[in-house]
C-alpha positions as CSV (number, residue, x, y, z in Angstrom):
1,M,-11.8,75.6,-55.1
2,K,-8.5,77.6,-55.7
3,K,-8.4,78.3,-52.0
4,N,-8.9,74.7,-51.1
5,I,-6.0,73.8,-53.4
6,L,-3.9,76.4,-52.0
7,F,-4.6,75.3,-48.5
8,I,-3.8,71.6,-49.4
9,A,-0.6,72.7,-51.0
10,L,0.5,74.6,-47.9
11,V,-0.3,71.6,-45.7
12,L,1.8,69.4,-47.8
13,L,4.7,71.9,-47.9
14,F,4.8,72.2,-44.1
15,A,4.4,68.5,-43.8
16,G,7.3,68.1,-46.0
17,C,9.4,70.6,-44.0
18,S,8.7,68.6,-40.8
19,K,10.4,65.7,-42.5
20,E,13.7,67.4,-43.1
21,P,16.6,65.3,-41.8
22,L,18.0,66.3,-38.3
23,T,21.3,65.6,-36.8
24,F,22.3,65.4,-33.1
25,S,25.7,66.2,-31.6
26,S,26.2,62.6,-30.6
27,M,25.3,61.4,-34.1
28,P,26.9,64.0,-36.4
29,K,27.0,61.6,-39.4
30,T,23.4,60.3,-39.0
31,E,20.4,61.8,-40.6
32,L,17.2,61.4,-38.5
33,I,13.7,62.1,-39.5
34,K,11.2,62.9,-36.7
35,S,8.4,60.2,-36.5
36,S,5.6,59.1,-34.3
37,F,4.9,55.8,-32.6
38,S,2.1,55.3,-35.2
39,D,4.9,55.0,-37.8
40,L,6.5,52.1,-36.1
41,P,5.2,48.7,-37.7
42,E,3.3,46.6,-35.1
43,W,4.2,48.9,-32.3
44,E,0.9,47.8,-30.5
45,N,2.0,44.3,-30.6
46,E,5.3,44.9,-28.8
47,D,6.1,43.1,-25.5
48,F,6.5,46.5,-23.6
49,T,7.6,44.9,-20.4
50,K,10.5,43.1,-22.1
51,A,11.3,46.2,-24.1
52,L,11.6,48.2,-21.0
53,G,13.5,45.5,-19.2
54,S,16.2,45.5,-21.9
55,F,16.4,49.3,-21.4
56,I,16.8,49.0,-17.7
57,E,19.5,46.4,-18.1
58,S,21.4,48.5,-20.5
59,C,21.1,51.5,-18.1
60,K,23.6,49.7,-15.9
61,T,26.3,51.1,-18.3
62,S,27.6,54.6,-18.3
63,K,27.0,55.0,-22.0
64,T,23.3,54.4,-21.8
65,K,23.0,56.6,-18.8
66,E,24.9,59.4,-20.6
67,I,22.2,59.3,-23.4
68,Y,19.0,58.9,-21.3
69,R,20.1,60.4,-18.0
70,D,17.2,60.5,-15.6
71,L,15.1,58.2,-17.6
72,C,17.3,55.4,-16.5
73,T,16.3,56.0,-12.9
74,Q,12.7,56.7,-13.6
75,A,12.3,53.4,-15.6
76,V,13.1,51.3,-12.5
77,G,9.8,50.0,-10.9
78,E,7.7,51.5,-13.7
79,K,4.5,49.5,-13.9
80,D,3.1,50.7,-17.1
81,A,5.9,50.0,-19.7
82,K,4.1,51.2,-22.8
83,K,2.9,54.4,-21.1
84,F,6.4,55.1,-20.0
85,L,8.0,54.6,-23.3
86,M,5.4,56.7,-25.2
87,T,5.5,59.5,-22.7
88,H,9.3,60.0,-22.3
89,F,10.6,58.9,-25.8
90,M,10.4,60.2,-29.4
91,P,11.1,57.9,-32.4
92,Y,13.3,59.2,-35.1
93,K,13.7,57.3,-38.4
94,I,17.3,56.8,-39.5
95,S,17.8,57.9,-43.1
96,Q,20.0,55.7,-45.3
97,L,22.8,57.6,-46.6
98,Q,23.3,58.0,-50.4
99,N,26.6,56.1,-50.5
100,E,25.4,53.1,-48.4
101,E,24.6,49.7,-49.7
102,N,21.3,48.0,-48.9
103,S,20.2,48.3,-45.4
104,I,19.9,44.8,-43.9
105,L,19.4,42.9,-40.6
106,T,21.6,39.9,-40.0
107,G,22.0,37.7,-37.0
108,Y,24.8,36.3,-34.8
109,Y,25.0,33.8,-32.0
110,E,27.2,32.4,-29.2
111,P,29.0,29.4,-30.8
112,E,30.2,26.3,-28.8
113,L,33.5,24.7,-29.7
114,R,35.2,21.6,-28.4
115,G,38.6,22.2,-26.9
116,S,41.6,21.2,-24.8
117,L,44.1,23.2,-22.7
118,V,46.9,21.1,-24.3
119,K,47.7,20.9,-28.0
120,K,47.1,17.4,-29.2
121,E,45.1,15.5,-31.7
122,P,42.5,16.6,-32.8
123,Y,42.9,19.9,-30.9
124,L,45.5,21.6,-33.1
125,Y,44.0,25.1,-33.7
126,P,44.9,27.7,-31.1
127,I,42.6,30.4,-29.8
128,Y,45.0,33.3,-29.2
129,K,45.1,36.1,-26.7
130,T,46.3,39.5,-27.9
131,P,49.9,39.3,-29.0
132,N,52.4,41.1,-26.7
133,D,53.8,43.0,-29.7
134,L,50.6,44.2,-31.2
135,V,50.5,48.1,-30.8
136,T,47.1,49.8,-30.7
137,V,47.0,53.5,-31.2
138,D,43.8,55.4,-30.1
139,L,43.5,58.1,-32.7
140,G,40.9,59.8,-30.6
141,S,43.4,60.7,-28.0
142,I,45.1,62.9,-30.6
143,Y,42.2,63.8,-33.0
144,P,38.9,64.0,-31.1
145,E,37.0,63.7,-34.4
146,L,38.5,60.2,-34.8
147,K,37.4,58.9,-31.4
148,N,36.0,55.6,-32.8
149,Y,39.1,54.8,-34.8
150,R,42.1,52.6,-33.8
151,L,45.5,52.1,-35.6
152,R,47.1,48.8,-35.2
153,G,50.5,47.4,-36.1
154,K,53.9,46.3,-34.7
155,L,57.1,48.2,-34.2
156,E,60.0,47.6,-36.5
157,G,62.8,49.8,-35.1
158,N,61.0,53.2,-34.5
159,K,58.4,52.6,-37.2
160,L,54.9,51.2,-36.9
161,V,54.2,48.7,-39.7
162,P,51.1,46.5,-40.4
163,Y,50.7,43.5,-38.2
164,Y,50.6,40.0,-39.5
165,A,47.6,39.2,-41.8
166,R,45.7,36.0,-41.3
167,G,47.6,34.2,-44.0
168,D,50.9,35.2,-42.4
169,V,50.2,33.9,-38.9
170,S,51.0,30.2,-39.5
171,A,54.4,31.1,-40.9
172,K,55.3,33.6,-38.1
173,S,55.8,33.1,-34.5
174,L,53.0,35.1,-32.7
175,K,54.1,36.6,-29.4
176,A,50.7,35.5,-28.0
177,E,49.4,33.3,-25.2
178,V,47.0,30.5,-26.1
179,I,43.7,30.3,-24.2
180,C,43.1,26.7,-25.5
181,Y,43.0,24.7,-28.7
182,T,40.1,23.6,-30.7
183,D,39.4,20.8,-33.2
184,S,38.1,22.8,-36.2
185,K,39.7,25.6,-38.2
186,I,36.3,26.3,-39.7
187,D,34.5,26.6,-36.3
188,L,37.4,28.8,-35.0
189,F,36.9,31.2,-38.0
190,F,33.2,31.6,-37.3
191,L,34.0,32.2,-33.6
192,E,36.0,35.2,-34.8
193,V,33.1,36.3,-36.9
194,Q,30.7,36.0,-34.0
195,G,33.1,37.8,-31.6
196,S,32.5,35.6,-28.6
197,G,31.6,32.1,-27.6
198,R,32.2,29.2,-25.2
199,V,34.6,26.2,-25.4
200,T,33.7,22.9,-23.7
201,L,36.9,21.2,-22.6
202,E,37.6,17.5,-22.3
203,N,36.9,17.4,-18.7
204,G,33.5,19.1,-19.2
205,K,34.4,22.5,-18.0
206,T,33.2,25.5,-20.0
207,V,35.5,28.3,-20.8
208,F,33.8,31.6,-21.9
209,I,35.8,33.7,-24.3
210,G,35.2,37.1,-25.9
211,Y,36.7,39.8,-28.3
212,D,39.8,41.6,-27.0
213,N,41.5,43.0,-30.0
214,Q,42.2,42.5,-33.8
215,N,45.2,42.7,-36.0
216,G,44.1,45.8,-37.8
217,Y,42.9,44.6,-41.1
218,Q,39.3,45.3,-42.4
219,Y,36.9,42.4,-42.5
220,S,36.4,40.9,-45.9
221,S,33.5,38.6,-46.5
222,I,34.4,35.0,-47.5
223,G,30.9,34.5,-48.6
224,K,31.2,37.3,-51.2
225,Y,34.5,35.7,-52.2
226,L,32.9,32.2,-52.8
227,A,30.2,33.8,-54.9
228,S,32.8,35.7,-56.9
229,I,34.6,32.4,-57.9
230,G,31.4,30.7,-58.6
231,A,31.4,28.3,-55.7
232,I,28.1,29.5,-54.2
233,P,25.4,31.7,-55.7
234,L,25.4,35.0,-54.0
235,E,21.7,34.6,-53.1
236,N,22.4,31.3,-51.3
237,V,25.3,32.4,-49.2
238,S,24.9,31.7,-45.5
239,L,26.9,30.4,-42.6
240,Q,25.5,26.9,-43.5
241,T,26.3,26.9,-47.2
242,I,29.8,28.3,-46.5
243,S,30.6,25.7,-43.9
244,A,29.3,22.9,-46.2
245,W,31.5,24.1,-49.1
246,L,34.6,24.3,-46.9
247,K,34.0,20.9,-45.5
248,D,33.5,19.6,-49.0
249,N,36.7,21.3,-50.2
250,P,39.3,20.8,-47.5
251,L,42.3,21.6,-49.7
252,R,40.9,25.1,-50.3
253,I,40.1,26.0,-46.6
254,D,43.2,28.2,-46.1
255,E,42.7,30.0,-49.5
256,V,39.2,30.9,-48.5
257,L,39.7,31.9,-44.9
258,N,42.8,33.8,-45.7
259,Y,40.9,36.0,-48.1
260,N,39.7,37.7,-44.8
261,K,43.1,39.3,-43.6
262,S,41.4,40.3,-40.4
263,M,42.1,38.1,-37.4
264,I,40.5,38.3,-34.0
265,F,42.2,37.8,-30.6
266,F,40.3,36.9,-27.5
267,K,40.3,37.1,-23.7
268,Q,38.9,34.6,-21.2
269,K,35.7,35.9,-19.5
270,D,33.6,34.8,-16.6
271,K,30.2,35.0,-18.1
272,A,28.3,34.3,-21.3
273,A,28.3,36.5,-24.4
274,S,28.7,40.2,-23.7
275,G,29.0,42.8,-26.3
276,S,31.1,46.0,-26.6
277,L,28.9,47.7,-24.2
278,G,29.8,45.3,-21.4
279,V,26.4,43.8,-20.5
280,V,25.4,40.2,-21.1
281,L,23.5,40.2,-24.4
282,T,19.9,39.4,-24.5
283,P,18.6,37.2,-27.3
284,K,16.6,39.1,-29.9
285,R,16.9,42.3,-27.9
286,S,20.6,43.1,-28.3
287,V,22.1,44.2,-31.6
288,A,25.5,45.2,-32.9
289,V,25.7,48.5,-34.8
290,D,28.2,50.7,-36.6
291,Q,29.0,53.2,-33.7
292,R,30.1,55.8,-36.3
293,Y,26.4,56.4,-36.8
294,I,24.6,54.8,-33.7
295,P,26.2,55.3,-30.3
296,L,26.4,52.2,-28.0
297,G,23.7,52.2,-25.5
298,T,21.0,53.6,-27.8
299,M,17.5,52.3,-27.9
300,L,16.2,51.5,-31.2
301,Y,13.1,50.1,-33.0
302,L,13.7,47.8,-35.8
303,S,11.5,46.4,-38.6
304,A,12.8,43.6,-40.9
305,E,10.9,41.1,-42.9
306,A,11.9,38.4,-45.2
307,K,10.9,34.9,-46.0
308,D,9.8,33.1,-42.8
309,V,11.3,36.0,-40.8
310,K,9.7,39.0,-39.3
311,F,10.9,41.4,-36.5
312,N,9.2,44.5,-35.2
313,Q,10.4,45.4,-31.9
314,V,12.6,47.5,-29.5
315,V,16.3,46.6,-29.3
316,M,19.4,48.0,-27.6
317,A,22.6,48.8,-29.5
318,Q,25.0,46.8,-27.2
319,D,27.6,45.5,-29.6
320,T,29.7,46.3,-32.7
321,G,31.3,44.1,-35.4
322,G,33.8,44.4,-38.3
323,A,31.2,43.5,-40.9
324,I,28.6,45.9,-39.5
325,K,28.9,49.1,-41.7
326,G,26.4,51.8,-42.3
327,S,23.8,53.9,-40.5
328,V,20.9,51.5,-41.2
329,R,22.7,48.3,-40.5
330,A,22.1,45.9,-37.5
331,D,23.2,42.4,-36.5
332,M,20.8,40.7,-34.0
333,F,22.1,38.4,-31.2
334,M,20.1,35.2,-31.4
335,G,21.4,33.5,-28.3
336,Y,23.3,30.2,-27.7
337,G,22.9,26.7,-29.2
338,E,22.1,25.1,-32.5
339,D,18.6,26.7,-32.9
340,A,20.3,30.1,-32.5
341,K,23.0,29.2,-34.9
342,E,20.4,28.1,-37.5
343,I,18.4,31.3,-37.4
344,A,21.5,33.6,-37.2
345,G,23.2,31.9,-40.1
346,K,20.3,32.4,-42.4
347,L,18.9,35.8,-41.4
348,K,19.3,38.5,-44.0
349,A,16.4,40.9,-44.3
350,P,15.7,44.4,-45.5
351,L,15.9,46.7,-42.5
352,T,14.3,50.0,-41.3
353,L,15.6,51.5,-38.1
354,W,14.4,54.2,-35.6
355,V,16.2,55.6,-32.7
356,L,14.3,56.3,-29.6
357,L,15.5,59.4,-27.9
358,P,14.3,61.4,-24.9
359,K,11.3,63.5,-25.8
360,N,12.2,67.2,-26.4
361,S,15.8,66.4,-26.8
362,K,17.9,69.3,-27.9
363,K,20.2,68.6,-30.9
364,E,23.2,70.1,-29.2
365,S,22.7,68.1,-26.0
366,L,22.8,64.6,-27.4
């Protein structure tokens, strides 16, 4: 009996050792726990053809090729998607760090605004290009350990000072070209939150626009602000409830929007929504992540479930966002149109994440 107990104890000890967090050179801040495909919820129900297709599409970028190397080439023309994934990849669960808030999955979409190339009623709100006097310093060019950080501001004499905050813009003359004008300050704000969108002009032409730069301030949630002042219960905060409150309280729109000092500047694009990775985003297969923890181009498996919402599937890390902070945090692209807006605006579900890396990857080589 004692021998059996000792054997069981040893098995449990070594099993525990196998679950020790790992780190890879490309993800030095991210703790990973080696897993198996049997650990992935509803793995057997995945649409493996679509999953592999999203991987192949992402392999058009240098960042995905850098992570997965020969697997990008081998995946093309592969007929048995499930076998390919299980043969060549290994799942690692991403461990939530102690100082992080709750891990959640949210959603975003490609909004459509109405606009005009000329400022006139009701098209009064400009969609700006990056200002000519906005200075961006790539800290990684000086300090390699800060490769994902940027310093932004403007020059006053020989000093770099903070750029205009959102609330200062109306009182200052931005040295920026205007792409077009839109008819809703609220819709324009949510365009900034989403990061890209399309504007339908009076003549029926569609202008695609996407993120180009920002003014250097951290994103602050106006939903949390509205909850803090008792306007909306925190558990009821969503894109829909925020929009409704702002429309019902027009005299307080500037107060609420200016709470978020961050402001996004755009560029005109020739295609629909594409993320930071540079590829056109795929609905429910593309996610935004915090690239301090998850490199762009990485294949992930996510599991998230809440009321009327359940996702268990392969996704690609193809975008970033100012509100996406933490190692177990993702924002799923839902597509274009009102249905996508409805789902994205309400999505908020507890999240578990795995990263799928090449099998037998060496810690120092990834």
